[in-house]
XYZ file of N, CA and C in Angstrom:
510
model
N 103.373 113.139 88.216
C 102.918 113.430 89.410
C 102.772 112.291 90.025
N 103.234 112.059 90.550
C 103.024 110.370 91.163
C 102.768 110.218 92.451
N 101.714 109.895 92.814
C 101.637 110.225 94.639
C 101.765 108.187 95.398
N 102.952 107.697 95.862
C 103.063 106.438 96.776
C 102.180 106.552 98.082
N 101.472 105.556 98.121
C 100.924 105.104 99.282
C 100.864 103.585 99.502
N 101.079 103.595 100.317
C 101.105 102.090 100.691
C 100.993 101.521 102.379
N 99.816 102.341 102.436
C 99.063 102.344 104.073
C 99.395 102.985 105.267
N 98.818 102.438 106.417
C 99.248 103.010 107.408
C 99.889 102.668 108.324
N 101.247 101.672 107.603
C 102.220 101.071 108.757
C 102.931 100.302 107.932
N 102.804 99.846 106.620
C 103.145 99.134 105.693
C 104.741 98.473 106.055
N 104.559 97.829 106.759
C 105.365 96.553 107.553
C 106.451 96.195 106.827
N 105.735 95.635 105.215
C 107.304 95.784 104.570
C 108.112 96.296 103.771
N 107.724 97.522 104.265
C 108.827 99.162 103.630
C 108.631 99.013 102.347
N 107.386 98.852 101.677
C 107.369 98.471 100.246
C 107.273 100.182 99.319
N 107.389 101.152 100.680
C 107.227 102.278 99.815
C 108.570 102.764 99.791
N 109.623 101.855 100.615
C 110.997 102.715 100.402
C 111.297 101.779 98.725
N 111.769 100.787 98.835
C 111.507 99.627 97.445
C 111.307 100.935 96.378
N 109.773 100.901 96.216
C 109.298 101.918 95.070
C 109.937 102.896 94.918
N 110.266 103.803 96.090
C 111.596 105.293 95.494
C 112.559 104.776 95.344
N 112.718 103.365 95.762
C 114.308 103.628 95.066
C 114.245 102.878 93.585
N 113.084 102.011 93.240
C 112.703 101.791 92.161
C 112.929 103.610 91.142
N 112.619 104.065 91.624
C 112.333 106.069 90.811
C 112.582 106.335 90.966
N 113.841 105.984 92.105
C 114.613 107.269 91.876
C 115.755 108.323 91.151
N 115.545 107.203 90.257
C 116.897 108.110 89.231
C 115.559 108.225 87.677
N 114.646 108.414 87.521
C 113.290 109.516 86.676
C 113.604 110.262 86.984
N 114.161 111.044 86.146
C 113.261 112.369 85.695
C 112.729 112.862 85.348
N 111.886 114.918 85.563
C 110.633 114.741 85.218
C 109.983 114.287 85.575
N 108.962 114.243 86.693
C 108.272 113.426 87.841
C 108.759 113.971 89.074
N 107.417 114.293 89.932
C 107.305 114.966 91.139
C 106.340 113.770 92.237
N 106.999 113.148 92.592
C 106.702 112.112 93.226
C 106.614 112.195 94.945
N 104.893 112.893 95.687
C 104.692 112.600 96.532
C 104.334 111.304 96.950
N 105.165 111.546 98.228
C 104.848 109.828 99.546
C 104.112 110.207 100.087
N 103.446 109.538 100.850
C 101.845 109.463 102.282
C 102.735 108.373 103.243
N 102.854 109.018 104.488
C 103.147 108.210 105.157
C 102.126 108.274 106.088
N 101.805 106.752 106.438
C 100.738 106.974 107.930
C 101.484 106.729 109.121
N 100.026 107.089 109.390
C 100.205 106.993 110.428
C 100.813 106.126 111.633
N 101.216 105.076 111.576
C 101.799 104.273 112.084
C 103.512 103.606 111.488
N 103.599 104.833 110.314
C 104.876 104.671 109.910
C 106.204 104.645 110.363
N 107.096 104.108 110.686
C 108.192 104.543 110.930
C 108.847 105.054 110.465
N 109.134 106.422 110.938
C 109.827 107.561 109.463
C 111.176 107.634 110.413
N 112.300 107.541 109.318
C 113.850 107.567 109.623
C 114.916 108.270 109.161
N 115.258 108.427 109.741
C 117.014 108.898 108.791
C 116.714 108.695 107.518
N 116.709 106.985 106.928
C 116.662 106.867 105.754
C 116.038 107.803 104.478
N 114.963 108.554 104.804
C 114.716 108.818 104.022
C 115.251 110.421 103.579
N 116.356 110.839 104.093
C 117.324 111.880 103.872
C 117.889 111.277 102.533
N 117.838 109.684 102.488
C 118.603 109.183 100.717
C 117.495 110.072 100.211
N 116.641 110.355 100.131
C 115.220 110.369 99.140
C 115.406 112.294 99.078
N 115.545 113.375 99.760
C 115.829 113.985 100.060
C 116.292 115.118 98.702
N 115.138 114.705 97.494
C 115.551 115.755 96.182
C 114.099 116.947 96.286
N 114.603 117.389 95.497
C 113.546 118.301 95.249
C 111.934 118.338 94.506
N 112.470 116.808 93.531
C 111.276 116.033 93.036
C 110.032 114.863 94.066
N 111.196 115.082 95.516
C 110.491 113.850 96.094
C 110.162 114.818 97.681
N 108.497 114.684 97.860
C 108.646 114.816 99.444
C 107.513 114.655 100.246
N 107.488 114.245 101.467
C 107.290 113.316 102.567
C 105.600 114.053 102.746
N 104.470 113.268 103.124
C 103.559 113.741 103.739
C 103.104 113.253 104.472
N 103.042 113.558 106.119
C 102.556 112.576 106.991
C 101.759 112.807 107.127
N 100.886 111.575 107.405
C 99.463 111.877 107.595
C 98.389 112.409 107.093
N 98.351 112.584 105.793
C 97.278 114.297 105.271
C 96.623 113.793 105.987
N 95.525 115.445 106.251
C 93.747 115.171 107.238
C 93.274 114.884 105.701
N 93.471 114.944 104.598
C 92.431 115.271 103.244
C 93.516 114.734 101.580
N 93.809 112.727 102.731
C 94.348 112.233 101.887
C 93.837 111.840 100.071
N 92.671 112.050 100.104
C 91.950 112.142 98.315
C 92.139 113.098 98.274
N 92.804 114.342 98.370
C 93.038 116.021 97.274
C 94.736 115.024 96.829
N 95.541 114.581 97.819
C 96.687 114.274 97.352
C 96.582 113.558 96.667
N 96.016 112.274 95.952
C 95.238 111.627 94.995
C 94.664 112.035 93.195
N 94.083 113.453 94.184
C 93.743 114.728 93.142
C 94.115 114.990 92.708
N 95.635 115.351 92.901
C 96.984 115.920 92.258
C 97.223 115.284 91.396
N 97.290 113.580 91.190
C 98.708 113.411 90.544
C 98.021 112.449 89.290
N 99.530 112.064 88.729
C 98.922 111.014 87.426
C 98.161 109.884 87.117
N 99.295 108.763 88.708
C 99.596 108.219 88.823
C 99.578 107.701 90.286
N 99.097 106.803 90.705
C 98.987 106.511 91.926
C 100.023 105.297 92.352
N 100.487 105.083 92.803
C 100.956 103.249 93.699
C 100.437 103.276 95.025
N 100.329 102.022 94.835
C 99.368 102.000 96.287
C 99.674 100.119 96.446
N 99.036 99.940 97.668
C 98.778 98.594 98.083
C 97.375 98.166 97.096
N 96.898 97.373 97.606
C 94.937 96.407 96.766
C 94.124 96.893 97.812
N 93.991 97.008 99.221
C 93.462 97.346 99.843
C 92.313 98.230 99.981
N 91.332 98.763 100.727
C 90.588 99.399 100.265
C 90.702 100.374 99.807
N 92.012 101.620 99.887
C 92.915 102.311 99.030
C 92.449 102.283 96.703
N 92.300 101.186 97.405
C 91.745 100.766 95.420
C 90.024 101.257 95.387
N 90.190 99.901 96.045
C 88.145 100.949 95.548
C 87.769 102.245 95.497
N 88.773 103.315 96.546
C 88.371 105.054 96.683
C 89.123 105.313 94.994
N 90.297 104.694 94.876
C 90.696 105.105 93.667
C 90.227 105.159 92.897
N 88.756 104.296 91.990
C 88.742 104.001 91.498
C 87.362 104.513 91.385
N 86.981 105.509 92.810
C 85.739 105.941 91.749
C 86.243 107.757 91.683
N 87.538 107.541 92.459
C 88.023 109.403 92.422
C 88.440 109.298 90.480
N 88.187 107.697 89.616
C 88.941 107.172 88.190
C 90.602 108.029 88.557
N 91.338 107.796 88.818
C 93.009 107.490 89.720
C 93.522 106.685 89.490
N 94.700 106.518 87.820
C 95.119 106.087 87.369
C 95.865 105.102 88.378
N 96.182 103.847 88.713
C 96.755 103.005 90.042
C 97.308 101.544 89.108
N 98.560 101.901 90.030
C 99.615 100.730 90.207
C 99.457 100.328 91.726
N 98.809 98.778 91.192
C 98.916 97.807 92.729
C 99.946 96.604 93.052
N 99.835 97.024 94.504
C 100.871 96.002 95.147
C 99.551 95.036 96.066
N 99.171 93.758 96.067
C 98.870 93.271 96.689
C 100.008 93.098 98.162
N 99.276 93.259 99.070
C 100.315 93.279 99.935
C 99.662 92.338 101.093
N 98.710 92.055 101.219
C 98.227 90.642 102.253
C 97.027 89.757 100.993
N 97.423 88.811 101.259
C 96.378 87.233 100.796
C 95.501 87.699 100.284
N 94.338 88.386 101.564
C 92.845 88.955 100.760
C 93.204 90.187 99.380
N 93.944 90.890 99.054
C 94.424 91.438 98.509
C 94.669 90.984 97.412
N 94.927 89.833 97.521
C 95.199 89.926 95.777
C 93.903 89.105 94.792
N 92.910 89.129 95.550
C 91.402 89.258 94.225
C 91.886 90.190 93.873
N 90.813 90.964 94.513
C 91.304 92.633 94.127
C 91.847 93.725 93.034
N 92.977 93.053 93.836
C 94.246 93.530 92.279
C 94.093 92.775 90.837
N 94.568 91.440 91.439
C 93.719 91.430 90.027
C 92.226 91.654 89.417
N 91.544 91.574 90.267
C 89.687 92.327 89.621
C 90.010 93.635 88.783
N 91.012 94.446 89.259
C 90.809 95.687 89.176
C 91.360 96.004 87.630
N 93.417 94.533 88.249
C 93.793 94.593 86.380
C 92.873 94.154 85.632
N 92.190 93.002 85.461
C 91.475 91.955 84.430
C 90.455 93.639 84.333
N 89.910 94.330 85.288
C 88.815 95.036 83.938
C 89.276 96.472 84.355
N 91.405 96.729 83.745
C 91.830 97.711 83.048
C 91.681 99.304 84.310
N 91.420 98.991 85.271
C 91.556 99.975 86.204
C 92.986 100.489 86.843
N 93.580 99.163 86.812
C 94.647 98.902 87.630
C 96.126 98.072 87.088
N 97.245 98.535 86.893
C 98.452 97.688 86.572
C 98.676 97.086 87.902
N 98.379 95.677 87.825
C 98.703 94.860 89.797
C 99.484 94.015 89.013
N 101.065 94.585 89.902
C 102.622 94.259 89.837
C 102.814 92.094 91.109
N 101.498 92.205 90.968
C 101.923 90.710 91.853
C 102.139 91.223 93.323
N 102.358 89.785 94.440
C 102.121 90.003 95.416
C 103.892 89.987 95.465
N 103.791 90.992 97.270
C 104.919 92.313 97.015
C 106.140 91.826 97.018
N 106.043 90.017 98.064
C 106.729 89.510 97.591
C 107.828 89.175 96.490
N 107.111 88.902 95.148
C 107.604 88.645 93.927
C 107.924 90.084 92.953
N 107.504 91.340 93.444
C 107.744 92.500 92.989
C 109.325 93.065 92.577
N 109.780 93.086 91.579
C 110.747 93.582 91.104
C 111.559 95.394 91.134
N 112.285 95.350 91.409
C 112.508 97.491 91.259
C 112.249 97.569 89.646
N 112.796 96.450 89.020
C 112.965 97.435 87.253
C 111.748 96.910 86.537
N 110.491 95.841 87.520
C 108.883 96.093 87.029
C 108.500 97.409 87.376
N 108.523 97.525 88.759
C 107.946 99.207 89.329
C 108.372 100.236 88.444
N 109.589 100.378 88.004
C 109.746 101.196 86.852
C 109.226 101.916 85.796
N 109.486 100.134 85.005
C 109.022 100.663 83.979
C 107.672 100.370 83.243
N 106.648 100.225 84.916
C 105.418 100.397 84.372
C 104.740 101.962 84.941
N 105.526 102.162 85.645
C 105.925 103.344 85.903
C 105.634 104.637 84.587
N 107.359 104.181 84.148
C 107.686 104.864 82.775
C 106.673 104.813 81.853
N 106.272 104.182 81.271
C 105.022 103.512 80.659
C 103.587 103.766 80.277
N 103.069 103.759 81.430
C 101.848 104.788 82.129
C 102.303 106.254 82.006
N 103.056 107.047 82.838
C 103.854 108.172 82.811
C 103.333 108.551 80.785
N 103.801 107.936 79.760
C 103.921 108.599 78.972
C 103.083 108.320 77.425
N 102.042 107.233 78.781
C 100.864 106.888 77.743
C 99.639 107.468 78.213
N 99.304 108.757 77.941
C 98.407 109.763 78.216
C 97.008 108.866 77.667
N 96.710 108.443 76.603
C 95.350 107.410 76.554
C 95.576 106.318 77.678
N 96.282 105.541 77.987
C 96.377 104.320 78.436
C 95.664 105.013 79.914
N 95.908 106.240 79.893
C 95.857 106.746 82.176
C 94.199 106.993 81.909
N 93.728 107.942 80.916
C 92.538 107.844 80.453
C 91.668 107.268 80.114
N 92.258 106.044 79.606
C 91.764 104.301 79.783
C 91.205 103.966 80.899
N 92.901 104.113 81.701
C 92.503 103.636 82.565
C 91.388 104.048 84.104
N 91.038 105.315 83.596
C 90.355 106.753 84.110
C 89.132 106.179 84.204
N 88.670 106.135 83.041
C 87.489 105.861 82.509
C 86.379 104.381 82.952
N 88.076 103.460 83.002
C 87.643 101.728 83.174
C 86.979 101.808 84.945
N 87.780 102.437 85.649
C 87.445 103.081 86.820
C 86.020 103.501 87.965
N 85.550 105.093 86.997
C 84.045 104.582 86.793
C 83.072 103.624 86.990
N 83.409 102.332 85.545
C 82.545 101.653 85.635
C 82.523 100.432 86.237
N 84.078 100.661 87.043
C 83.437 99.328 87.589
C 82.816 100.204 89.344
N 82.879 100.953 89.736
C 82.588 101.584 90.794
C 81.870 102.814 90.257
N 80.361 102.717 90.613
C 79.253 103.633 90.059
C 79.070 104.464 90.896
N 79.032 104.608 92.435
C 78.564 105.120 92.933
C 76.715 104.964 93.269
N 77.296 104.087 92.604
C 75.265 103.395 92.927
C 75.063 102.624 93.813
N 76.021 102.069 94.413
C 76.042 101.018 95.256
C 74.777 101.448 95.955
N 74.365 102.172 96.537
C 73.720 102.401 97.881
C 72.242 101.815 97.659
N 71.655 102.663 96.158
C 70.504 102.723 95.700
C 70.626 101.212 95.900
N 71.746 100.633 94.755
C 70.867 98.974 94.571
C 70.589 98.549 96.321
N 71.084 98.488 96.546
C 71.292 98.009 98.468
C 69.917 98.296 98.960
N 69.321 100.028 98.813
C 67.450 99.733 99.029
C 67.067 99.442 98.274
N 67.291 98.998 96.850
C 66.015 98.422 96.544
C 65.919 96.589 96.874
N 67.216 96.278 97.287
C 67.386 95.022 97.667
C 66.394 94.377 99.143
N 66.755 96.020 99.919
C 65.638 95.992 101.168
C 64.409 95.689 101.089
N 64.524 97.278 100.152
C 62.588 97.349 99.908
C 62.004 95.775 99.697
N 62.886 94.630 98.190
C 61.923 93.826 97.847
C 61.442 92.936 98.991
N 62.534 92.887 99.705
C 62.862 91.672 100.540
C 61.480 91.824 102.490
N 61.808 93.412 102.011
C 60.690 93.926 103.286
C 59.349 93.574 102.510
N 59.218 93.310 101.553
C 57.604 93.835 101.042
C 57.426 92.656 100.893
N 58.172 91.309 100.874
C 58.029 89.933 100.546
C 57.526 89.503 101.370
N 58.045 89.808 102.867
C 57.739 89.185 104.385
C 56.957 89.546 105.108
N 56.523 91.171 104.471
C 55.634 91.674 105.380
C 53.927 91.323 105.189
């Protein structure tokens, strides 16, 4: 199960580039999340196959992610949230400020960074998806790394800092 989620608007139409890359693959189910600002068009009809489904602005996007073996996403806030859910991710930065996030998560073993959207080739998408879907151990390691990066204890660390400084200045 692969989920594609390129954000609320996908101005570069990467969703369809990814679908073009994966269209010929067999034995996978692809769920495509369409954000609220994405223009749904007749091009979707090309992808109407049993194993490809479109979900428009799901109320609980995280439930869609939980059902997946792999998510292909941009490198925005969703990347951080995927790490908290320990879902192996292939990321594609679509805005310059996402590039450092993509590099960080890649370097720390959680995500595969395919590089800035303009430079991503269809064959790279296909090759990396096939490689990850065939390698359960690699996906397990990526899941584990996600929990190491985002441990869910940030709030407690911030509270300790605030308490420290409030004592120091009172």
